[in-house]
């Protein structure tokens, strides 16, 4: 009896029994069975390459299917012709190694063997990692199904970096992988970079294997997350123990990526208390988990990181007002502002300075800061990091943003009541999370007042465009312009305004975010100890604050010159929105392409509102292509975008 064949056969029999007990198909899957359901596929030669044995999952046809268990271990008797050939191959492997390449078909990043099933079996038995194979790719039809989108993105990746094995589950991941190593998906990567990536992934996969048993994300997903925090060189130059130590540091981020319900949205200040159970239980929890006793002499120090100065940016000016209000509200809080944080290096320097000076909380006001802030948060686990953005799902960095679509809904209704020609201009900034909800809420509010209202959409960040001129030439007299103006600029072209035939400008309304109250809410939770102990602050979940009118965070200021009836209408709308009885995304919804939601279907969820990438049917315009955006907008979109396509053809 050949002891090696006996061991291999026992492995096969165990795998067979486990499969039967768990309802899994016990034999090797046959590619032909998949192709019958697939329909026509195109065929192309990839060539002779080394492929990971872990990705060889089945046979091309049913011919030898039942000779192996699903793990490629043999099932037939040793005395059979099959057994004799397997034993001879194993002896050849021991003596000189198996040199003849196998022939496989690649379908959806999995390999199916046409010639060489026993060679695969022997190599798997001895623990080999790769096998030389002549690969033929079967390219399926391109569809909008997520797995197809990801596969076609892999093909773009493979074209510039021919590496199999790094499998991803989310659209956009291969583009992010390229960015993480300083490359793109348009130019061929240097051979040394390809080798470094292949080696780094091998080291990572070996260290990650114990963690991956309890996680549902692919090893490739985990690898991408690792590279977004640690450089490629940390894998090629580090020991296995050092890689495992880094994995320990990011284990909460890995758990968050694994969790299907990975995002917790706090939409009202009371929601945290409601989630925690009884009032008595919450009070007890706060007492048990209360943070340090901050005083004026020993204050809580909070750092605010800005990319520009308050004088040069209306957005930052609003946050700076909020910072000053925060310091005035809490004598036991001391704040500092760091301007000019425009690069990862400058962000890192500001955080290190803040840490050295004893700051325990860091607020960053742009989604473009998130990549470096995440790295900083991993380096400084005792500090609290927050980023002003929405839907960026990280455990170590909480996000906060205002529900601006509520204000836009009211402004759309008012605009329609004043636009005599039924045409309203809407100037948008970046196509990022939440932007489409703002546009569509405005358009729906307008249509509820005037069913003939049309919204002419233009993007200020699109290159070679003059949004105001284009709108005026189209006959627009009522405009939704920038929400705020720079303090150093004297302009009336902001908020909702009306332009007369004589060139005069009348400001009608503007949305306002009370950042001071927002920061009071967040910092107050740090002071009373509830920031870290509330039930939504889980180790496998991201936590995003998304507060609006009901929390007193968002408001709309209206001109005193408006008519009595206009004011009455908006007050009624506002009361209904705040009470939750009126919502722009309730009832039937229609996009430019058709019905999105039926009249009796449930209201859109918060996630559906934040991530929507469609435009309402009364909007004239479209979402700009990535290449049409200016550099600042591209940077924002690469981190927090909802574009359908970027240069690599991936979703934002």
XYZ file of C-alpha atoms in Angstrom:
652
model
C 0.000 0.000 0.000
C 1.328 3.430 -0.930
C 1.194 5.522 2.239
C 1.028 8.843 0.379
C -1.937 7.815 -1.710
C -3.657 6.456 1.382
C -3.193 9.795 3.178
C -4.448 11.747 0.159
C -7.461 9.435 -0.198
C -8.354 9.870 3.483
C -8.269 13.660 3.011
C -10.584 13.279 0.063
C -12.982 11.051 1.962
C -13.118 13.485 4.899
C -13.798 16.379 2.544
C -16.492 14.318 0.814
C -18.251 13.515 4.104
C -18.102 17.130 5.316
C -19.616 18.311 2.054
C -22.462 15.798 2.235
C -23.212 16.700 5.854
C -23.332 20.433 5.065
C -25.319 20.077 1.849
C -22.402 21.021 -0.404
C -21.632 19.316 -3.717
C -18.928 16.756 -2.741
C -17.130 16.431 -6.105
C -15.206 18.853 -8.260
C -17.500 21.343 -10.016
C -17.492 21.180 -13.821
C -17.151 24.406 -15.770
C -19.467 23.103 -18.487
C -22.341 23.166 -15.997
C -21.800 26.885 -15.367
C -21.447 27.682 -19.054
C -24.819 26.098 -19.869
C -26.448 28.772 -17.730
C -24.071 31.535 -18.838
C -24.676 31.584 -22.557
C -22.078 32.645 -25.134
C -18.613 33.554 -23.837
C -15.602 34.883 -25.697
C -12.333 32.934 -25.576
C -8.825 34.344 -25.423
C -5.378 32.937 -24.694
C -3.627 34.278 -21.580
C -0.509 32.157 -22.141
C 1.828 30.046 -20.029
C 1.945 31.429 -16.492
C 2.226 30.386 -12.855
C -1.218 30.337 -11.250
C -2.192 29.940 -7.556
C -3.294 26.395 -6.799
C -5.851 27.798 -4.380
C -7.709 29.259 -7.364
C -7.901 25.930 -9.214
C -11.387 24.852 -8.192
C -12.743 22.348 -10.714
C -12.582 20.534 -14.018
C -13.463 21.652 -17.510
C -15.850 18.732 -18.138
C -17.597 16.053 -16.095
C -15.220 13.312 -17.280
C -13.074 12.930 -14.122
C -15.380 14.832 -11.812
C -16.196 12.016 -9.379
C -12.602 10.776 -9.139
C -11.835 13.660 -6.771
C -13.452 15.241 -3.762
C -14.102 18.966 -4.029
C -10.594 19.646 -2.578
C -8.912 17.706 -5.430
C -7.965 14.794 -3.174
C -8.512 11.343 -4.760
C -11.481 9.078 -4.032
C -10.828 6.031 -6.269
C -9.153 2.824 -4.973
C -5.375 2.639 -4.921
C -5.382 -0.490 -7.112
C -7.212 1.294 -9.919
C -5.461 2.629 -13.010
C -6.177 6.121 -11.652
C -4.467 5.268 -8.344
C -1.378 3.886 -10.082
C -0.980 7.024 -12.196
C -1.428 9.252 -9.130
C 1.277 7.338 -7.251
C 3.669 7.585 -10.205
C 3.102 11.329 -10.423
C 3.728 11.732 -6.711
C 7.030 9.811 -7.026
C 8.050 12.053 -9.944
C 7.226 15.103 -7.845
C 9.408 13.844 -4.990
C 12.332 12.975 -7.257
C 12.486 15.874 -9.690
C 9.274 17.894 -9.455
C 6.337 18.069 -11.832
C 7.435 20.116 -14.819
C 4.777 19.608 -17.467
C 2.252 22.470 -17.453
C -1.421 21.805 -17.026
C -4.139 23.267 -19.238
C -6.860 25.309 -17.571
C -9.742 27.579 -18.426
C -10.122 30.739 -16.376
C -13.689 31.852 -15.722
C -14.499 34.678 -13.297
C -11.042 34.434 -11.662
C -11.324 30.701 -11.047
C -9.468 27.938 -12.924
C -10.952 24.725 -14.276
C -8.616 21.956 -15.433
C -8.876 20.361 -18.856
C -5.539 18.511 -18.727
C -3.680 17.785 -15.503
C -6.234 17.051 -12.773
C -3.947 14.474 -11.138
C -0.997 16.887 -11.267
C -3.089 19.440 -9.415
C -4.077 16.776 -6.888
C -0.470 15.748 -6.201
C 0.771 19.326 -5.950
C -2.003 20.206 -3.534
C -1.186 17.139 -1.470
C 2.461 18.181 -1.086
C 1.461 21.774 -0.245
C 2.669 23.528 -3.394
C 1.464 27.099 -3.846
C 1.526 27.482 -7.624
C 1.460 25.447 -10.800
C 2.602 26.209 -14.344
C -0.433 26.368 -16.591
C -1.466 27.173 -20.123
C -4.408 29.496 -19.437
C -7.366 30.182 -21.698
C -9.748 32.866 -20.479
C -13.486 32.616 -20.994
C -14.834 36.138 -20.816
C -18.523 36.317 -19.784
C -20.968 38.969 -20.932
C -20.615 42.326 -19.195
C -23.604 43.133 -16.959
C -24.431 45.451 -14.045
C -24.275 42.553 -11.559
C -21.696 43.409 -8.904
C -19.570 40.312 -9.433
C -19.382 41.064 -13.179
C -18.448 44.693 -12.539
C -15.659 43.562 -10.208
C -14.461 40.947 -12.711
C -14.165 43.422 -15.565
C -12.258 45.737 -13.257
C -9.929 42.810 -12.543
C -9.338 42.435 -16.288
C -8.237 46.063 -16.445
C -5.951 45.447 -13.490
C -4.514 42.282 -15.036
C -3.785 44.089 -18.289
C -1.337 46.448 -16.534
C -0.302 44.135 -13.675
C -0.522 40.428 -14.644
C -1.083 38.950 -11.179
C -3.705 36.332 -10.336
C -4.826 35.638 -6.783
C -5.758 39.076 -5.436
C -9.532 38.724 -5.501
C -11.803 41.614 -4.530
C -15.497 41.735 -3.730
C -16.354 45.432 -4.123
C -16.423 47.625 -7.257
C -13.607 50.158 -7.335
C -11.208 48.007 -5.321
C -8.639 47.415 -8.065
C -8.446 51.132 -8.769
C -7.848 51.726 -5.049
C -5.218 48.986 -5.002
C -3.361 50.694 -7.839
C -3.530 54.043 -6.044
C -2.286 52.445 -2.815
C 0.955 51.390 -4.524
C 1.404 54.562 -6.561
C 0.167 53.213 -9.918
C -2.954 53.393 -12.079
C -4.928 51.140 -14.388
C -3.970 52.825 -17.640
C -0.170 52.424 -17.875
C 1.735 49.136 -17.627
C 3.353 48.729 -14.231
C 7.143 48.367 -13.950
C 8.220 44.735 -13.692
C 9.762 45.356 -10.273
C 6.488 46.778 -8.964
C 4.609 43.712 -10.236
C 7.091 41.410 -8.499
C 6.899 43.438 -5.284
C 3.101 43.297 -5.282
C 3.080 39.544 -5.891
C 5.612 38.948 -3.092
C 3.864 41.330 -0.700
C 0.529 39.622 -1.244
C 2.111 36.234 -0.604
C 3.576 37.418 2.723
C 0.279 39.038 3.679
C -1.852 36.007 2.774
C 0.309 33.759 4.944
C 0.057 36.096 7.958
C -3.637 36.785 7.384
C -4.727 33.143 7.092
C -5.562 32.674 10.815
C -7.613 35.905 10.831
C -9.434 35.105 7.610
C -11.061 31.999 9.055
C -13.471 34.177 11.046
C -13.988 36.906 8.432
C -16.187 36.891 5.346
C -14.190 39.369 3.267
C -11.684 38.028 0.772
C -7.984 38.044 1.482
C -7.719 40.599 -1.324
C -10.177 42.929 0.441
C -8.136 42.662 3.630
C -4.913 43.226 1.665
C -6.313 46.447 0.187
C -7.313 47.725 3.619
C -3.828 46.909 4.927
C -2.155 48.822 2.074
C -4.372 51.848 2.695
C -2.854 52.062 6.176
C 0.636 50.572 5.794
C 2.917 50.991 2.738
C 3.782 48.144 0.376
C 7.323 48.110 1.750
C 5.988 47.184 5.199
C 5.120 43.790 3.738
C 8.235 43.140 1.682
C 10.585 44.279 4.459
C 8.682 43.181 7.598
C 8.752 39.834 9.344
C 5.670 37.674 9.699
C 5.438 38.673 13.361
C 5.449 42.374 12.416
C 2.714 41.859 9.823
C 0.598 39.996 12.377
C 1.142 42.838 14.874
C -0.120 45.331 12.283
C -3.127 43.096 11.644
C -3.882 43.212 15.359
C -3.887 47.018 15.200
C -6.438 47.083 12.387
C -8.583 44.171 13.538
C -11.587 46.444 14.214
C -11.344 47.808 10.674
C -11.293 44.243 9.351
C -14.320 43.337 11.462
C -16.161 46.408 10.191
C -15.510 45.408 6.581
C -16.822 41.938 7.409
C -20.019 43.135 9.060
C -22.926 43.287 6.607
C -24.510 45.972 8.800
C -21.242 47.860 8.962
C -22.635 51.399 9.270
C -24.593 52.877 12.187
C -26.228 56.224 11.405
C -27.097 58.537 14.297
C -29.897 60.725 12.919
C -31.080 62.358 16.164
C -29.270 63.145 19.434
C -31.884 61.047 21.239
C -31.160 57.987 19.103
C -28.079 57.106 21.113
C -30.108 57.011 24.325
C -32.930 55.025 22.710
C -30.521 52.412 21.429
C -29.007 51.949 24.850
C -32.094 50.558 26.581
C -33.485 51.976 29.816
C -32.719 55.436 31.120
C -31.423 53.983 34.372
C -29.160 51.639 32.429
C -27.788 54.520 30.380
C -27.114 56.633 33.459
C -25.343 53.710 35.114
C -23.296 53.131 31.973
C -22.270 56.761 31.797
C -21.160 56.701 35.426
C -19.184 53.500 34.961
C -17.575 54.652 31.698
C -17.226 58.326 32.495
C -14.126 59.838 30.960
C -11.522 61.972 32.691
C -12.810 64.817 34.868
C -12.046 67.730 32.567
C -11.714 71.178 34.139
C -10.592 74.603 33.018
C -7.191 73.835 34.507
C -7.080 70.369 32.913
C -9.187 70.813 29.756
C -10.218 68.526 26.975
C -8.102 69.656 24.040
C -9.603 69.356 20.556
C -7.727 70.049 17.313
C -9.419 71.221 14.102
C -7.591 70.517 10.848
C -8.383 72.779 7.871
C -7.000 72.600 4.346
C -7.533 76.338 3.824
C -7.941 79.413 5.986
C -11.388 80.585 7.150
C -10.904 83.780 5.129
C -10.367 81.837 1.906
C -13.175 79.279 2.335
C -16.805 79.764 3.304
C -16.970 76.074 4.263
C -14.084 76.396 6.714
C -15.407 79.729 7.959
C -18.596 77.963 9.080
C -16.610 75.333 10.958
C -14.398 77.984 12.528
C -17.496 79.733 13.873
C -18.541 76.393 15.311
C -15.123 75.894 16.920
C -15.297 79.308 18.567
C -18.823 78.633 19.841
C -17.635 75.329 21.262
C -14.852 76.983 23.226
C -17.305 79.579 24.568
C -19.874 76.933 25.540
C -17.500 74.682 27.480
C -14.889 76.361 29.703
C -13.341 72.920 30.227
C -12.622 72.609 26.490
C -9.649 74.144 24.700
C -9.439 74.098 20.907
C -6.688 74.677 18.360
C -6.876 75.233 14.597
C -4.306 73.889 12.127
C -4.593 75.411 8.642
C -2.864 74.434 5.403
C -3.430 70.690 5.854
C -3.432 70.071 2.105
C -1.253 66.947 1.862
C -0.910 63.691 3.768
C 2.426 64.880 5.124
C 0.967 68.135 6.456
C -2.030 66.336 7.952
C 0.320 63.886 9.646
C 2.499 66.708 10.983
C -0.547 68.493 12.401
C -1.774 65.331 14.128
C 1.650 64.579 15.600
C 1.878 68.157 16.895
C -1.629 67.903 18.346
C -0.769 64.600 20.022
C 2.444 66.025 21.497
C 0.484 68.997 22.865
C -2.019 66.752 24.627
C -5.018 66.968 22.271
C -7.332 64.003 22.711
C -9.815 64.763 19.884
C -9.166 65.674 16.241
C -11.811 67.052 13.858
C -11.069 67.120 10.114
C -13.399 68.992 7.802
C -12.957 67.322 4.401
C -13.484 63.752 3.126
C -10.178 64.067 1.253
C -8.432 63.997 4.629
C -9.868 60.596 5.521
C -7.107 58.333 4.090
C -4.339 59.943 6.162
C -6.559 60.488 9.202
C -7.335 56.757 9.228
C -3.615 56.025 9.327
C -3.197 58.551 12.139
C -6.076 56.984 14.065
C -4.406 53.570 13.889
C -1.134 55.085 15.175
C -2.912 56.935 17.993
C -5.670 54.589 19.270
C -6.103 56.641 22.470
C -7.165 59.757 20.528
C -10.626 60.344 19.056
C -10.742 61.141 15.334
C -13.694 62.513 13.369
C -14.101 63.482 9.727
C -16.763 65.767 8.247
C -18.139 63.414 5.601
C -20.803 60.767 5.238
C -20.771 57.054 4.448
C -17.009 56.512 4.836
C -17.046 53.298 6.804
C -14.155 53.137 9.248
C -14.240 52.021 12.845
C -11.315 54.168 13.991
C -12.707 57.417 12.540
C -16.283 58.572 13.052
C -17.905 60.846 10.518
C -20.423 63.642 10.893
C -22.446 65.548 8.323
C -25.624 67.611 8.042
C -28.839 66.396 6.411
C -28.829 69.194 3.870
C -31.486 67.627 1.652
C -34.124 68.787 4.142
C -33.154 72.438 3.642
C -32.867 71.938 -0.129
C -36.401 70.528 -0.198
C -37.796 73.714 1.354
C -35.720 75.920 -0.927
C -36.928 74.018 -4.000
C -40.544 74.595 -2.999
C -39.900 78.317 -2.511
C -37.987 78.584 -5.799
C -40.863 77.055 -7.761
C -43.344 79.486 -6.245
C -41.246 82.407 -7.551
C -40.017 81.176 -10.952
C -42.533 82.545 -13.407
C -41.087 80.642 -16.380
C -41.009 77.306 -14.491
C -37.196 77.131 -14.900
C -34.823 77.114 -11.897
C -31.035 76.926 -11.952
C -29.177 74.657 -9.516
C -25.423 75.015 -9.079
C -23.799 71.893 -7.574
C -20.261 71.298 -6.304
C -18.956 67.740 -6.076
C -20.730 64.484 -7.108
C -20.067 62.908 -3.711
C -22.220 61.037 -1.209
C -25.279 63.098 -0.336
C -25.033 65.468 -3.305
C -27.697 63.701 -5.392
C -30.076 63.695 -2.421
C -29.681 67.484 -2.169
C -30.360 67.997 -5.878
C -33.299 65.610 -5.987
C -34.886 66.941 -2.790
C -34.728 70.452 -4.286
C -36.259 69.188 -7.546
C -39.042 67.280 -5.742
C -39.859 70.267 -3.532
C -40.131 72.429 -6.652
C -42.355 69.929 -8.463
C -44.723 69.652 -5.483
C -45.436 73.385 -5.772
C -45.222 73.634 -9.559
C -45.602 70.335 -11.491
C -44.142 72.073 -14.559
C -40.966 73.138 -12.764
C -37.675 72.155 -14.400
C -34.290 72.239 -12.666
C -31.327 73.197 -14.855
C -28.354 71.479 -13.204
C -24.786 72.680 -13.660
C -21.580 71.692 -11.820
C -19.191 74.414 -10.678
C -16.304 71.913 -10.478
C -16.634 70.829 -14.092
C -13.785 72.098 -16.226
C -14.327 74.793 -18.858
C -17.787 75.726 -17.656
C -19.430 78.979 -16.559
C -22.512 77.784 -14.702
C -24.001 81.236 -14.112
C -23.596 82.330 -17.730
C -25.071 79.094 -19.066
C -28.091 79.423 -16.791
C -28.717 83.052 -17.650
C -28.485 82.293 -21.372
C -31.106 79.552 -20.855
C -33.526 82.063 -19.335
C -33.066 81.250 -15.649
C -34.024 84.055 -13.259
C -34.239 82.076 -9.992
C -30.986 80.416 -8.952
C -29.789 78.032 -6.267
C -26.171 79.122 -6.013
C -23.376 78.353 -3.545
C -24.698 77.804 -0.031
C -22.137 80.213 1.416
C -19.799 82.956 0.243
C -16.188 83.523 1.198
C -15.843 86.095 3.993
C -13.346 88.055 1.922
C -15.675 88.278 -1.090
C -18.614 90.654 -1.328
C -21.161 88.812 -3.460
C -24.911 88.339 -3.560
C -24.724 85.229 -5.758
C -25.321 82.725 -2.972
C -28.175 80.671 -1.564
C -31.482 81.009 -3.362
C -31.607 84.288 -5.256
C -33.527 85.994 -8.053
C -31.948 88.119 -10.746
C -33.966 90.934 -12.287
C -33.924 92.088 -15.873
C -31.933 95.146 -14.818
C -29.183 92.983 -13.322
C -30.297 93.445 -9.722
C -29.985 90.476 -7.362
C -32.484 89.663 -4.618
C -31.445 87.094 -2.015
C -34.411 84.909 -1.084
C -33.134 82.178 1.247
C -30.005 80.342 2.327
C -29.331 77.068 4.164
C -27.417 77.294 7.425
C -25.615 74.583 9.382
C -25.154 75.261 13.084
C -21.731 73.659 13.397
C -21.394 75.057 16.912
C -24.376 72.993 18.060
C -23.059 69.972 16.169
C -19.680 70.198 17.886
C -21.420 70.788 21.217
C -23.277 67.498 20.767
C -20.143 65.488 19.887
C -17.801 67.075 22.412
C -20.496 66.867 25.079
C -20.556 63.097 24.610
C -16.789 63.014 25.143
C -17.106 65.086 28.312
C -19.837 62.912 29.852
C -18.115 59.672 28.883
C -20.810 58.413 26.522
C -18.735 58.825 23.335
C -17.056 55.460 23.697
C -19.633 53.480 25.624
C -22.858 54.059 23.719
C -24.336 50.911 22.140
C -23.637 52.011 18.560
C -19.888 52.281 19.246
C -19.144 48.645 18.357
C -15.827 47.146 17.349
C -17.323 45.798 14.103
C -19.220 48.883 12.969
C -18.620 52.382 11.675
C -20.509 55.220 13.351
C -21.735 58.226 11.378
C -23.611 61.230 12.758
C -26.196 62.571 10.291
C -28.197 65.273 12.028
C -30.660 67.701 10.507
C -33.557 70.023 11.253
C -35.069 68.008 14.086
C -31.780 68.320 15.993
C -31.525 72.056 15.340
C -28.425 71.523 13.195
C -29.864 72.592 9.819
C -32.007 75.638 9.199
C -33.102 77.848 6.313
C -32.984 81.621 6.645
C -35.582 83.418 4.522
C -35.670 87.007 3.329
C -38.014 89.322 5.204
C -39.122 90.625 1.798
C -40.897 87.377 0.975
C -44.676 87.546 0.856
C -46.820 86.449 3.786
C -48.020 83.441 1.790
C -44.488 82.320 0.874
C -43.466 82.461 4.526
C -46.571 80.583 5.601
C -46.000 77.851 3.023
C -42.373 77.317 4.043
C -43.204 77.325 7.760
C -45.799 74.613 7.198
C -43.360 72.585 5.107
C -40.659 73.015 7.737
C -42.920 71.880 10.580
C -43.927 68.793 8.646
C -40.315 67.944 7.725
C -39.143 68.377 11.307
C -42.009 66.246 12.611
C -41.260 63.554 10.035
C -44.714 63.688 8.404
C -43.370 65.158 5.151
C -40.359 63.661 3.418
C -39.063 64.315 -0.113
C -38.237 60.641 -0.657
C -41.551 59.195 0.428
C -44.206 58.125 -2.069
C -43.567 57.627 -5.775
C -40.135 58.626 -7.078
C -39.211 59.016 -10.722
C -35.725 59.430 -12.137
C -34.689 60.538 -15.606
C -34.694 56.841 -16.532
C -38.007 55.767 -15.005
C -39.783 54.877 -11.767
C -37.442 54.409 -8.799
C -40.037 53.666 -6.145
C -43.758 53.007 -6.168
C -46.276 55.145 -4.295
C -46.877 52.491 -1.629
C -43.292 51.307 -1.291
C -41.419 52.136 1.932
C -39.623 55.457 2.242
C -36.023 55.384 1.057
C -33.617 54.338 3.777
C -30.896 56.681 4.968
C -28.308 54.644 3.065
C -30.356 54.796 -0.146
C -30.586 58.577 0.178
C -26.886 59.021 0.871
C -25.695 56.762 -1.952
C -28.254 57.618 -4.653
C -26.660 58.193 -8.046
C -29.769 59.085 -10.056
C -31.399 62.417 -10.887
C -35.088 63.274 -10.593
C -37.184 63.323 -13.764
C -37.558 67.125 -13.756
C -33.792 67.742 -13.634
C -32.176 68.910 -16.864
C -28.543 67.852 -16.703
C -26.387 64.897 -15.730
C -23.638 63.756 -13.404
C -20.297 64.845 -14.897
C -17.761 62.288 -16.018
C -14.674 61.965 -13.852
C -12.327 63.331 -16.503
C -14.461 66.478 -16.792
C -13.908 67.433 -13.130
C -11.187 69.739 -11.861
C -8.384 68.359 -9.680
C -9.994 69.327 -6.378
C -13.256 67.594 -7.305
C -11.448 64.492 -8.540
C -9.703 64.145 -5.199
C -13.013 64.372 -3.345
C -14.690 61.897 -5.701
C -11.850 59.376 -5.382
C -12.560 59.189 -1.630
C -16.292 59.825 -1.357
C -17.738 59.794 -4.859
C -20.884 58.314 -6.389
C -19.839 58.599 -10.036
C -20.861 55.725 -12.252
C -17.494 55.763 -14.002
C -13.932 56.861 -13.286
C -10.964 56.541 -15.670
C -10.754 52.809 -14.934
C -14.449 52.298 -15.499
C -15.197 51.690 -11.841
C -17.922 53.037 -9.648
C -17.034 55.742 -7.189
